[in-house]
Coordinates of C-alpha atoms and ligand atoms in Angstrom, one line a residue:
A1 CA 0.0 0.0 0.1
I2 CA 1.2 3.6 -0.8
G3 CA 0.8 6.1 2.1
P4 CA 0.7 9.8 1.9
V5 CA 3.9 11.4 0.7
K6 CA 6.2 12.5 3.5
K7 CA 9.5 12.9 1.9
I8 CA 10.3 14.2 -1.5
C9 CA 13.6 14.3 -3.4
C10 CA 14.0 16.3 -6.5
I11 CA 17.0 15.5 -8.8
G12 CA 17.9 18.7 -10.6
A13 CA 18.0 22.2 -9.1
G14 CA 17.3 24.1 -12.3
Y15 CA 14.6 26.5 -13.5
V16 CA 11.9 23.8 -13.2
G17 CA 13.2 21.8 -10.1
G18 CA 14.0 24.7 -7.9
P19 CA 10.8 26.8 -8.1
T20 CA 8.5 23.8 -8.3
M21 CA 10.0 22.2 -5.1
A22 CA 10.0 25.6 -3.4
M23 CA 6.2 25.8 -4.0
I24 CA 5.6 22.3 -2.7
A25 CA 7.5 23.0 0.4
H26 CA 5.7 26.4 0.8
Q27 CA 2.2 24.8 0.4
C28 CA 2.9 21.4 2.2
H29 CA 4.6 22.1 5.5
D30 CA 4.4 18.4 6.5
I31 CA 6.4 17.2 3.5
E32 CA 10.1 17.3 3.7
V33 CA 11.5 18.4 0.3
K34 CA 15.1 17.9 -0.7
V35 CA 16.4 19.3 -3.9
V36 CA 19.7 17.7 -5.0
D37 CA 22.2 18.5 -7.8
I38 CA 25.5 17.3 -8.9
N39 CA 26.5 21.0 -9.6
A40 CA 27.8 22.1 -6.2
Q41 CA 28.0 25.7 -7.3
R42 CA 24.2 25.8 -8.1
I43 CA 23.4 24.2 -4.8
A44 CA 25.5 26.9 -3.0
Q45 CA 23.6 29.6 -4.8
W46 CA 20.2 28.1 -3.8
N47 CA 21.6 28.2 -0.2
S48 CA 22.9 31.8 -0.6
D49 CA 21.3 35.3 -0.5
E50 CA 21.6 35.5 -4.3
L51 CA 19.4 32.8 -5.9
P52 CA 20.7 31.3 -9.2
I53 CA 17.5 32.4 -11.1
Y54 CA 15.6 35.6 -11.1
E55 CA 11.9 35.0 -10.8
P56 CA 9.4 37.6 -9.2
G57 CA 8.3 36.3 -5.8
L58 CA 10.6 33.3 -5.7
D59 CA 13.1 34.8 -3.2
E60 CA 10.5 35.0 -0.5
I61 CA 9.1 31.6 -0.9
V62 CA 12.6 30.0 -0.9
K63 CA 13.8 31.9 2.0
G64 CA 10.6 31.3 3.9
R65 CA 10.9 27.5 3.8
R66 CA 14.7 27.0 3.4
D67 CA 16.3 24.9 6.1
Q68 CA 12.8 24.2 7.4
N69 CA 11.1 21.8 5.0
L70 CA 13.2 22.8 2.0
V71 CA 16.8 21.6 1.7
F72 CA 19.2 22.1 -1.2
T73 CA 22.0 19.6 -1.1
T74 CA 24.5 17.7 -3.2
E75 CA 24.0 14.5 -1.1
V76 CA 22.1 12.8 -3.9
D77 CA 22.3 9.2 -2.8
E78 CA 21.1 9.9 0.8
A79 CA 18.2 12.0 -0.4
I80 CA 17.0 9.4 -2.9
R81 CA 17.3 6.6 -0.3
D82 CA 15.3 8.5 2.2
A83 CA 12.5 9.8 -0.1
D84 CA 9.1 8.1 -0.9
M85 CA 8.7 10.2 -4.1
I86 CA 11.5 11.2 -6.4
F87 CA 11.1 13.9 -9.1
I88 CA 13.5 13.7 -12.1
S89 CA 13.9 17.4 -13.1
V90 CA 17.2 17.4 -15.0
N91 CA 17.9 19.0 -18.3
T92 CA 17.1 17.2 -21.5
P93 CA 19.0 19.4 -24.1
T94 CA 19.0 18.8 -27.8
K95 CA 21.5 16.2 -28.9
T96 CA 24.6 17.7 -30.5
F97 CA 26.1 14.5 -31.8
G98 CA 25.3 11.2 -33.4
V99 CA 21.8 10.0 -34.5
G100 CA 19.3 12.8 -34.3
A101 CA 21.9 15.5 -33.7
G102 CA 20.4 18.9 -33.6
R103 CA 16.8 17.7 -33.1
A104 CA 16.4 14.6 -30.8
A105 CA 16.5 15.1 -27.0
N106 CA 19.6 13.9 -25.2
L107 CA 18.3 11.6 -22.5
E108 CA 21.7 10.9 -21.0
F109 CA 20.9 12.8 -17.8
I110 CA 17.5 11.2 -17.4
E111 CA 19.1 7.7 -17.9
K112 CA 21.8 8.5 -15.4
C113 CA 19.1 9.5 -12.8
A114 CA 17.2 6.3 -13.4
R115 CA 20.3 4.2 -12.8
K116 CA 21.3 6.1 -9.8
I117 CA 17.7 5.6 -8.3
A118 CA 17.8 1.9 -9.2
E119 CA 21.3 1.7 -7.5
V120 CA 20.5 3.4 -4.2
S121 CA 16.8 2.7 -3.5
I122 CA 15.4 0.5 -0.8
G123 CA 11.7 -0.2 -0.4
H124 CA 9.0 1.4 -2.7
K125 CA 9.6 4.6 -4.5
I126 CA 7.3 6.6 -6.8
V127 CA 9.5 8.1 -9.6
V128 CA 8.0 11.2 -11.2
E129 CA 9.2 12.4 -14.6
K130 CA 9.1 16.3 -14.4
S131 CA 11.5 17.1 -17.1
T132 CA 10.2 17.5 -20.6
L133 CA 10.6 14.2 -22.4
P134 CA 9.8 12.5 -25.7
V135 CA 6.8 10.3 -25.4
R136 CA 7.7 6.7 -24.4
T137 CA 10.6 7.7 -22.2
A138 CA 9.0 6.1 -19.2
E139 CA 9.4 2.8 -21.0
A140 CA 13.2 3.2 -20.6
V141 CA 13.0 4.5 -17.1
K142 CA 10.8 1.5 -16.0
A143 CA 13.1 -1.0 -17.8
I144 CA 16.2 0.4 -15.9
L145 CA 14.4 0.6 -12.5
A146 CA 13.3 -3.0 -12.9
E147 CA 16.9 -4.0 -12.9
A148 CA 17.4 -2.6 -9.3
T149 CA 19.4 -5.4 -7.3
S150 CA 18.2 -4.2 -3.9
G151 CA 14.7 -5.5 -4.4
A152 CA 13.3 -2.0 -4.4
T153 CA 10.0 -1.5 -6.4
F154 CA 8.9 1.5 -8.4
D155 CA 5.9 3.3 -9.8
V156 CA 6.6 5.7 -12.6
L157 CA 4.6 8.8 -13.1
S158 CA 4.6 11.5 -15.7
N159 CA 4.0 15.1 -14.4
P160 CA 5.2 17.7 -16.8
E161 CA 5.6 21.2 -15.6
F162 CA 3.8 24.0 -17.6
L163 CA 5.2 27.0 -15.8
A164 CA 6.6 29.8 -17.9
E165 CA 9.6 31.8 -16.9
G166 CA 9.0 35.2 -15.5
T167 CA 5.7 34.0 -14.1
A168 CA 6.8 30.8 -12.5
V169 CA 5.6 31.6 -9.0
D170 CA 2.1 32.7 -10.2
D171 CA 1.9 29.7 -12.6
L172 CA 2.7 27.3 -9.7
L173 CA 0.3 29.0 -7.2
A174 CA -2.6 28.8 -9.6
P175 CA -1.9 26.5 -12.6
D176 CA -4.5 26.2 -15.3
R177 CA -4.1 22.4 -14.7
V178 CA -1.7 20.0 -13.3
L179 CA -1.2 16.9 -15.4
I180 CA -0.5 13.5 -14.0
G181 CA 0.0 10.4 -16.0
G182 CA 0.5 6.9 -14.6
E183 CA -0.3 3.3 -14.6
S184 CA -0.9 2.6 -10.9
D185 CA -3.9 4.4 -9.5
A186 CA -2.4 4.4 -6.0
A187 CA 0.7 6.2 -7.2
V188 CA -1.2 8.8 -9.2
Q189 CA -3.4 9.4 -6.1
A190 CA -0.3 9.9 -3.9
L191 CA 0.7 12.7 -6.1
V192 CA -2.8 14.1 -6.6
E193 CA -3.0 14.6 -2.8
V194 CA 0.3 16.6 -2.8
Y195 CA -1.1 19.1 -5.2
A196 CA -4.6 19.0 -3.9
Q197 CA -3.2 20.9 -0.9
W198 CA -3.5 24.1 -2.9
V199 CA -4.6 23.3 -6.5
P200 CA -8.6 23.0 -6.9
R201 CA -9.3 19.3 -7.5
E202 CA -11.0 20.0 -10.9
R203 CA -7.7 21.3 -12.2
L204 CA -5.9 18.0 -11.4
L205 CA -6.0 16.1 -14.6
T206 CA -5.1 12.4 -14.6
T207 CA -4.3 10.5 -17.9
N208 CA -2.4 7.5 -19.1
L209 CA 1.4 7.8 -18.9
W210 CA 1.9 8.2 -22.6
S211 CA -0.8 11.0 -23.1
S212 CA 0.9 12.8 -20.3
E213 CA 4.3 12.6 -21.8
L214 CA 3.1 13.6 -25.3
S215 CA 1.0 16.6 -23.9
K216 CA 3.9 18.6 -22.8
L217 CA 5.6 18.6 -26.2
T218 CA 2.2 19.2 -27.9
A219 CA 1.4 22.2 -25.6
N220 CA 4.7 23.9 -26.3
A221 CA 4.3 23.1 -30.0
F222 CA 0.7 24.6 -30.1
L223 CA 1.9 27.8 -28.2
A224 CA 4.9 28.3 -30.5
Q225 CA 2.8 27.7 -33.5
R226 CA 0.4 30.5 -32.5
V227 CA 3.4 32.9 -32.3
S228 CA 4.8 31.7 -35.6
S229 CA 1.2 32.0 -37.1
I230 CA 0.9 35.7 -36.0
N231 CA 4.4 36.5 -37.0
S232 CA 3.8 35.2 -40.4
I233 CA 0.8 37.6 -40.7
S234 CA 3.0 40.4 -39.4
A235 CA 5.1 40.2 -42.6
L236 CA 2.0 40.3 -44.7
C237 CA 0.7 43.3 -42.6
E238 CA 3.9 45.2 -43.3
A239 CA 3.3 44.8 -47.0
T240 CA -0.4 45.8 -47.0
E241 CA -0.9 48.6 -44.4
A242 CA -2.8 46.1 -42.2
D243 CA -1.8 46.3 -38.5
V244 CA -0.9 42.9 -36.9
D245 CA -2.1 44.0 -33.4
E246 CA -5.5 44.9 -34.8
V247 CA -5.7 41.6 -36.7
A248 CA -4.6 39.8 -33.5
M249 CA -7.3 41.6 -31.6
A250 CA -10.0 40.8 -34.2
I251 CA -9.2 37.2 -34.5
G252 CA -8.6 36.6 -30.8
M253 CA -12.1 37.8 -29.9
D254 CA -13.3 34.8 -31.6
S255 CA -13.7 32.4 -28.6
R256 CA -12.6 29.5 -30.8
I257 CA -9.3 31.2 -31.3
G258 CA -8.8 33.1 -27.9
P259 CA -6.7 36.2 -27.3
K260 CA -3.5 34.8 -25.7
F261 CA -0.1 34.1 -27.5
L262 CA -1.0 36.3 -30.4
K263 CA 1.6 39.0 -29.8
A264 CA 3.8 39.4 -32.9
S265 CA 7.5 39.7 -32.0
V266 CA 11.0 39.6 -33.3
G267 CA 10.6 35.7 -32.7
F268 CA 10.1 33.4 -29.9
G269 CA 13.0 32.3 -27.8
G270 CA 13.5 30.4 -24.5
S271 CA 14.8 27.0 -23.6
C272 CA 11.7 25.2 -24.7
F273 CA 9.8 26.0 -27.8
Q274 CA 12.4 25.4 -30.4
K275 CA 14.0 22.4 -28.6
D276 CA 10.6 20.8 -28.0
I277 CA 9.3 21.3 -31.5
L278 CA 12.5 19.9 -33.1
N279 CA 12.1 16.9 -30.6
L280 CA 8.6 16.4 -31.9
V281 CA 9.7 16.6 -35.5
Y282 CA 12.3 14.0 -34.8
L283 CA 9.8 11.7 -32.9
C284 CA 7.4 12.0 -36.0
E285 CA 10.1 10.9 -38.3
Y286 CA 11.1 8.1 -35.9
F287 CA 7.5 6.8 -36.0
G288 CA 7.5 7.0 -39.7
L289 CA 5.3 10.2 -40.1
P290 CA 7.3 12.5 -42.4
E291 CA 4.3 14.7 -43.3
V292 CA 3.6 15.4 -39.7
A293 CA 7.3 16.2 -39.0
D294 CA 7.3 18.7 -42.0
Y295 CA 4.1 20.4 -40.7
W296 CA 5.7 21.1 -37.3
Q297 CA 9.2 22.0 -38.6
Q298 CA 7.6 24.9 -40.4
V299 CA 6.9 26.6 -37.0
V300 CA 10.7 26.7 -36.4
T301 CA 11.4 27.8 -40.0
M302 CA 9.0 30.7 -39.7
N303 CA 10.6 31.8 -36.4
D304 CA 14.1 31.8 -38.1
Y305 CA 12.6 33.9 -40.9
Q306 CA 11.2 36.4 -38.4
K307 CA 14.4 37.0 -36.8
R308 CA 16.3 37.4 -40.1
R309 CA 13.6 39.6 -41.4
F310 CA 14.0 42.0 -38.5
V311 CA 17.6 42.6 -39.3
H312 CA 17.0 43.0 -43.1
R313 CA 14.4 45.6 -42.3
M314 CA 16.8 47.5 -40.0
V315 CA 19.5 47.5 -42.7
R316 CA 17.2 48.4 -45.5
T317 CA 15.8 51.3 -43.5
M318 CA 19.1 52.7 -42.4
F319 CA 20.1 53.4 -46.1
N320 CA 21.3 49.8 -46.7
T321 CA 24.3 50.0 -44.4
V322 CA 24.8 49.6 -40.7
S323 CA 28.6 49.1 -41.0
D324 CA 30.4 51.0 -38.3
K325 CA 27.1 52.4 -36.9
K326 CA 26.3 52.2 -33.3
I327 CA 23.1 50.3 -32.4
A328 CA 21.6 50.3 -29.1
I329 CA 20.2 46.9 -28.2
W330 CA 17.5 47.2 -25.6
G331 CA 16.9 43.8 -24.0
F332 CA 18.8 40.6 -24.3
A333 CA 16.7 38.0 -22.3
F334 CA 14.2 35.9 -24.2
K335 CA 11.3 37.8 -22.6
K336 CA 10.8 40.3 -19.8
D337 CA 11.1 39.4 -16.0
T338 CA 13.8 36.7 -16.5
N339 CA 17.5 36.6 -16.6
D340 CA 17.4 33.7 -19.0
T341 CA 18.8 34.1 -22.5
R342 CA 18.6 30.7 -23.9
E343 CA 17.6 30.8 -27.6
S344 CA 16.8 34.6 -27.2
A345 CA 15.9 36.1 -30.5
A346 CA 18.4 38.9 -29.4
I347 CA 21.3 36.4 -29.8
Y348 CA 20.5 35.9 -33.6
V349 CA 19.6 39.5 -34.2
C350 CA 23.0 40.7 -32.7
R351 CA 24.9 38.0 -34.7
D352 CA 23.4 39.2 -38.0
L353 CA 24.1 42.9 -37.0
L354 CA 27.6 42.1 -36.2
L355 CA 28.0 40.2 -39.5
E356 CA 26.9 43.6 -41.0
K357 CA 29.8 45.0 -39.0
A358 CA 27.5 47.3 -36.7
R359 CA 28.8 48.3 -33.3
L360 CA 26.4 47.1 -30.6
S361 CA 25.9 48.6 -27.2
I362 CA 23.7 46.2 -25.3
Y363 CA 21.6 46.8 -22.2
D364 CA 19.5 44.3 -20.2
P365 CA 18.4 44.9 -16.6
Q366 CA 19.1 41.3 -15.7
V367 CA 21.8 39.9 -18.1
T368 CA 25.4 40.3 -17.4
K369 CA 28.1 41.0 -19.7
A370 CA 29.7 37.6 -19.3
Q371 CA 26.4 36.0 -20.3
V372 CA 26.1 38.1 -23.5
V373 CA 29.6 37.4 -24.6
A374 CA 29.2 33.6 -23.9
N375 CA 25.9 33.6 -25.9
L376 CA 27.4 35.4 -28.9
E377 CA 30.5 33.2 -28.9
A378 CA 28.4 30.1 -28.9
V379 CA 26.2 31.4 -31.8
F380 CA 29.4 32.2 -33.8
K381 CA 30.9 28.7 -33.1
N382 CA 28.6 26.6 -35.3
G383 CA 28.1 23.5 -33.3
D384 CA 31.1 22.0 -31.6
Q385 CA 33.6 23.9 -33.8
E386 CA 36.1 26.4 -32.3
I387 CA 35.2 30.0 -32.7
S388 CA 37.2 31.7 -35.4
N389 CA 39.6 34.5 -34.5
V390 CA 37.6 36.8 -36.8
S391 CA 34.5 36.2 -34.9
R392 CA 36.2 36.6 -31.6
Q393 CA 37.6 39.8 -32.7
L394 CA 34.3 41.0 -34.0
I395 CA 32.6 40.4 -30.6
E396 CA 35.6 41.8 -28.8
N397 CA 35.8 45.1 -30.9
N398 CA 32.1 45.6 -31.7
V399 CA 30.2 44.7 -28.5
E400 CA 29.9 46.6 -25.3
V401 CA 27.5 45.9 -22.5
V402 CA 26.3 48.8 -20.5
S403 CA 24.3 49.3 -17.4
D404 CA 21.5 51.5 -18.5
A405 CA 19.3 52.2 -21.6
E406 CA 20.3 55.8 -22.0
T407 CA 24.1 55.0 -22.2
A408 CA 23.4 52.3 -24.7
A409 CA 21.4 55.0 -26.9
T410 CA 24.1 57.7 -26.6
S411 CA 25.5 58.6 -30.0
A412 CA 23.5 55.6 -31.4
H413 CA 22.1 55.6 -34.9
A414 CA 19.4 53.3 -33.9
I415 CA 17.7 51.6 -30.9
A416 CA 16.5 48.0 -31.3
V417 CA 14.0 46.9 -28.7
L418 CA 14.4 43.1 -28.4
T419 CA 12.9 42.5 -24.9
E420 CA 9.6 44.0 -23.6
W421 CA 11.0 45.1 -20.2
D422 CA 8.5 47.6 -18.7
E423 CA 11.2 50.2 -18.0
F424 CA 11.8 50.8 -21.7
A425 CA 8.3 52.3 -22.2
T426 CA 9.0 54.9 -19.4
A427 CA 12.4 56.1 -20.7
D428 CA 12.8 59.9 -21.3
F429 CA 12.6 59.8 -25.0
E430 CA 13.0 63.6 -25.6
K431 CA 16.3 63.3 -23.9
I432 CA 17.2 60.1 -25.8
R433 CA 16.5 61.7 -29.1
E434 CA 19.0 64.5 -28.2
L435 CA 21.6 61.9 -27.3
M436 CA 21.2 60.0 -30.6
Q437 CA 22.4 60.5 -34.1
K438 CA 19.9 61.8 -36.6
P439 CA 17.8 60.5 -38.1
A440 CA 17.1 58.7 -34.9
F441 CA 15.8 55.2 -35.6
V442 CA 13.9 53.0 -33.3
F443 CA 13.1 49.3 -34.4
D444 CA 10.7 47.8 -31.9
G445 CA 10.8 44.1 -31.9
R446 CA 8.0 43.9 -29.3
N447 CA 5.8 46.8 -30.2
T448 CA 6.2 48.0 -26.6
L449 CA 6.9 51.6 -27.6
K450 CA 4.0 51.7 -30.2
S451 CA 1.7 53.8 -28.3
L452 CA 4.1 56.5 -27.2
G453 CA 4.0 58.6 -30.4
L454 CA 7.8 58.5 -30.9
E455 CA 7.2 59.8 -34.5
K456 CA 5.9 63.0 -33.1
L457 CA 9.0 63.3 -30.9
G458 CA 11.1 63.1 -34.1
F459 CA 12.0 59.5 -34.2
D460 CA 11.8 57.2 -37.3
Y461 CA 9.8 54.5 -35.4
Q462 CA 9.1 51.0 -36.9
G463 CA 7.6 48.0 -35.2
I464 CA 6.5 44.5 -36.1
G465 CA 3.6 44.0 -38.4
F466 CA 2.6 47.6 -39.3
S467 CA 3.8 50.4 -41.4
R468 CA 3.4 54.2 -40.8
Ligands
UDX1 C1 -16.2 28.4 -40.9 C2 -15.8 29.3 -39.9 O1 -16.0 28.6 -38.7 C3 -16.7 30.4 -39.8 O2 -16.4 31.4 -38.9 C4 -16.7 31.2 -41.2 O3 -17.5 32.2 -41.2 C5 -17.0 30.2 -42.3 O4 -16.1 29.0 -42.2 P1 -18.0 26.4 -41.4 O5 -17.2 26.0 -42.5 O6 -19.5 26.6 -41.5 O7 -17.5 27.8 -40.8 O8 -17.8 25.4 -40.2 P2 -16.8 25.1 -39.0 O9 -17.5 24.8 -37.8 O10 -15.7 26.2 -38.9 O11 -16.1 23.7 -39.4 C6 -15.4 23.7 -40.7 C7 -15.0 22.2 -40.9 O12 -14.0 21.9 -39.8 C8 -16.1 21.2 -40.6 O13 -15.8 20.1 -41.6 C9 -15.8 20.6 -39.2 O14 -16.3 19.2 -39.1 C10 -14.3 20.7 -39.0 N1 -13.7 20.8 -37.7 C11 -14.1 21.9 -37.0 C12 -13.1 19.7 -37.2 O15 -12.8 18.7 -37.9 N2 -12.7 19.8 -35.9 C13 -12.8 20.9 -35.1 O16 -12.5 20.9 -33.9 C14 -13.7 21.9 -35.7
UDX2 C1 7.1 28.1 -22.4 C2 5.7 27.6 -22.1 O1 4.7 28.8 -22.2 C3 5.5 27.0 -20.7 O2 4.2 26.5 -20.5 C4 6.5 25.8 -20.8 O3 6.5 25.1 -19.5 C5 7.9 26.2 -21.1 O4 8.0 26.9 -22.3 P1 8.6 30.0 -21.5 O5 9.5 29.6 -22.5 O6 9.1 30.3 -20.1 O7 7.4 29.0 -21.4 O8 8.0 31.4 -21.9 P2 6.8 31.8 -23.0 O9 6.0 32.9 -22.1 O10 6.0 30.7 -23.3 O11 7.4 32.6 -24.1 C6 8.2 31.9 -25.2 C7 8.7 32.9 -26.2 O12 7.6 33.3 -27.0 C8 9.2 34.2 -25.7 O13 10.4 34.6 -26.4 C9 8.0 35.2 -25.8 O14 8.6 36.5 -25.9 C10 7.5 34.7 -27.2 N1 6.2 35.1 -27.3 C11 5.2 34.6 -26.4 C12 5.8 35.9 -28.3 O15 6.6 36.3 -29.1 N2 4.5 36.3 -28.5 C13 3.4 35.7 -27.6 O16 2.3 36.2 -27.9 C14 3.8 35.0 -26.6
ADP3 P1 15.5 22.9 -16.5 O1 15.3 24.2 -17.2 O2 14.8 21.8 -17.1 O3 15.1 22.9 -15.0 P2 18.4 23.3 -15.9 O4 19.4 23.0 -16.8 O5 18.0 24.7 -15.4 O6 17.1 22.6 -16.6 O7 18.5 22.4 -14.6 C1 18.8 21.0 -14.7 C2 19.7 20.7 -13.4 O8 19.9 19.3 -13.3 C3 21.2 21.2 -13.6 O9 21.4 22.1 -12.5 C4 22.0 19.9 -13.6 O10 23.2 20.2 -13.0 C5 21.2 19.0 -12.9 N1 21.5 17.5 -13.2 C6 21.8 17.0 -14.4 N2 22.0 15.7 -14.3 C7 22.1 15.4 -13.0 C8 22.2 14.2 -12.2 N3 22.5 13.0 -12.8 N4 22.1 14.3 -10.9 C9 21.8 15.4 -10.3 N5 21.7 16.6 -11.0 C10 21.8 16.5 -12.3

C-alpha cells in the first residue's frame, strides 16, 4: 500500500526543479523536500542570498521555507534513499552529436538519474518524470528501474511542468491544470494529494502515462505555432498597411481562437519552444510520419525567418548599411522578467548585425556582460567547432554591454528593442533623441513603444507588423 507522501527528493535544481519544489515546500509544511544537484555551485547559490535564477516572488518563498522543510544539497544518494517520491527534473538538451543530432533530445541525464535511483533505492519509490521528455521515455525508465538489485520496487509517473519563466511563482500558485499520467492508481493518487493541498481538484487532470508525456511537447508546439502564425501574418501586414495588433485583436475575440499568445514579435525564444518542436519533429520521423514532421518543422522555419527579417528591415531602412554604426540593443533576455537568454531572439539579431559590422551597445536589466559574450561566442561557433579568430575579434571590438538604456542609446544611430521590459516604455525619449544621431531610428521588436507617439518626438519609429 502507498501511504501519503512524507519525503520528496527532486533531482535537478534548475529552472523547473527549484521553483516547483519551493512551491511544494511552501504549500505542504508536513512534507520534507530535498532538492539535489551534482552541480555544487548551483546548490551553493540556492543556499545563498543570491538565488541562481531571477523570478518575481521566488526569493520570499525559498527563503521562507529553506532549512525548514526545503533543503538544497549535493548529497544525492542519501536524499534518494530517504524519499518516498523522487522527481526527475534534469535537463534534456537537444543532442549535439550522433543520431538525431540537432533535433532529438539527449536523454543521457534522465537515464543516469534512473540508474542512480535503481542503485541506491530501498523499499518502494514513486518516480516522477518532471523534465520535458519524448513520449515513451517512461518505458526506458521502467526498464532500468526493473533491474534494481536491492529488491526496491517502483511506480513511474509523468507530471510535466507547464510554468513559464518570469511568471513561475504565479503559474505554480494557480496552474491552469496539473497533469499526472501513470499506470498505478495508488501512485497517481499519492501525487494528486500533494497538489490538492493548494490546487482545486477540478484542475488536477489524470491521464495515461503516454498522453501525459506527449501533452507537454504538444502544448509547447501549439503555443509556439500561435506565435509563428501571427508572426507570419505580421510580414503580410507590413506589405499591406494592415496592423498585426489589430488583426490579432480581431481574431482573438473569436472564442474558438482566443486572445492569448497572439503577440507578434521579433521571434520566440527560450529553452523550450524550439527544442521541443525539433524533438517532436524527430519523434514523428522516428515513428514514420514525415508529413507530420514537415508540418511542425515549419513553425521553427517561420521563427528563423522572423528573426532574419527584423535585421533585413533595419539594414534596408538605415540606407542599406549599418557598418560602423552604433546600435543600442535594449533587452537581451528571451522575454521580460527573466535573466534567461537561452535561444533569445536577441542572440540571432545581434549576430546578424555584427556580420553587417555594426557596433552594438547592449543593455538588459538582468543579463550580465559575461552572459552576453558567452551567448554570442556560442552562436558564432557553429556547433562544436572552435570560434574563429575573426568572430572573436568582432565580438571583442564591436560589442559593449552597458548598465542603462540611455548610455546604450548615446550617439547611437538606432535603438533595437528586443525584450519587452517595462522600463523601456517609461524612458525619457525627448532626452534620448537628443543623445542619438539623426535620423534617430527605433526598431521595436516587441511593439512595446508603439503607443508612445515616438514619430511626433522626431524618431523614425518602426515596429513589427505595421507600417506608418
Ligand atoms: C467556418 C468558420 O468557422 C466560420 O467562422 C466562417 O464564417 C465560415 O467558415 P463552417 O465552414 O461553416 O465555418 O464550419 P466550421 O464549424 O468552422 O467547421 C469547418 C470544418 O472543420 C467542418 O468540416 C468541421 O467538421 C471541421 N472541424 C471543426 C473539425 O474537424 N474539428 C474541429 O475541432 C472543428
Ligand atoms: C514556455 C511555455 O509557455 C511553458 O508552458 C512551458 O512550460 C515552457 O515553455 P517560456 O519559454 O518560459 O514558457 O515562455 P513563454 O511565455 O511561453 O514565451 C516563449 C517565447 O515566446 C518568448 O520569447 C516570448 O517573448 C515569445 N512570445 C510569447 C511571443 O513572441 N508572443 C506571444 O504572444 C507569446
Ligand atoms: P530545467 O530548465 O529543465 O530545469 P536546468 O538546466 O535549469 O534545466 O536544470 C537542470 C539541473 O539538473 C542542472 O542544475 C544539472 O546540474 C542537474 N543535473 C543534471 N544531471 C544530474 C544528475 N545526474 N544528478 C543530479 N543533478 C543533475
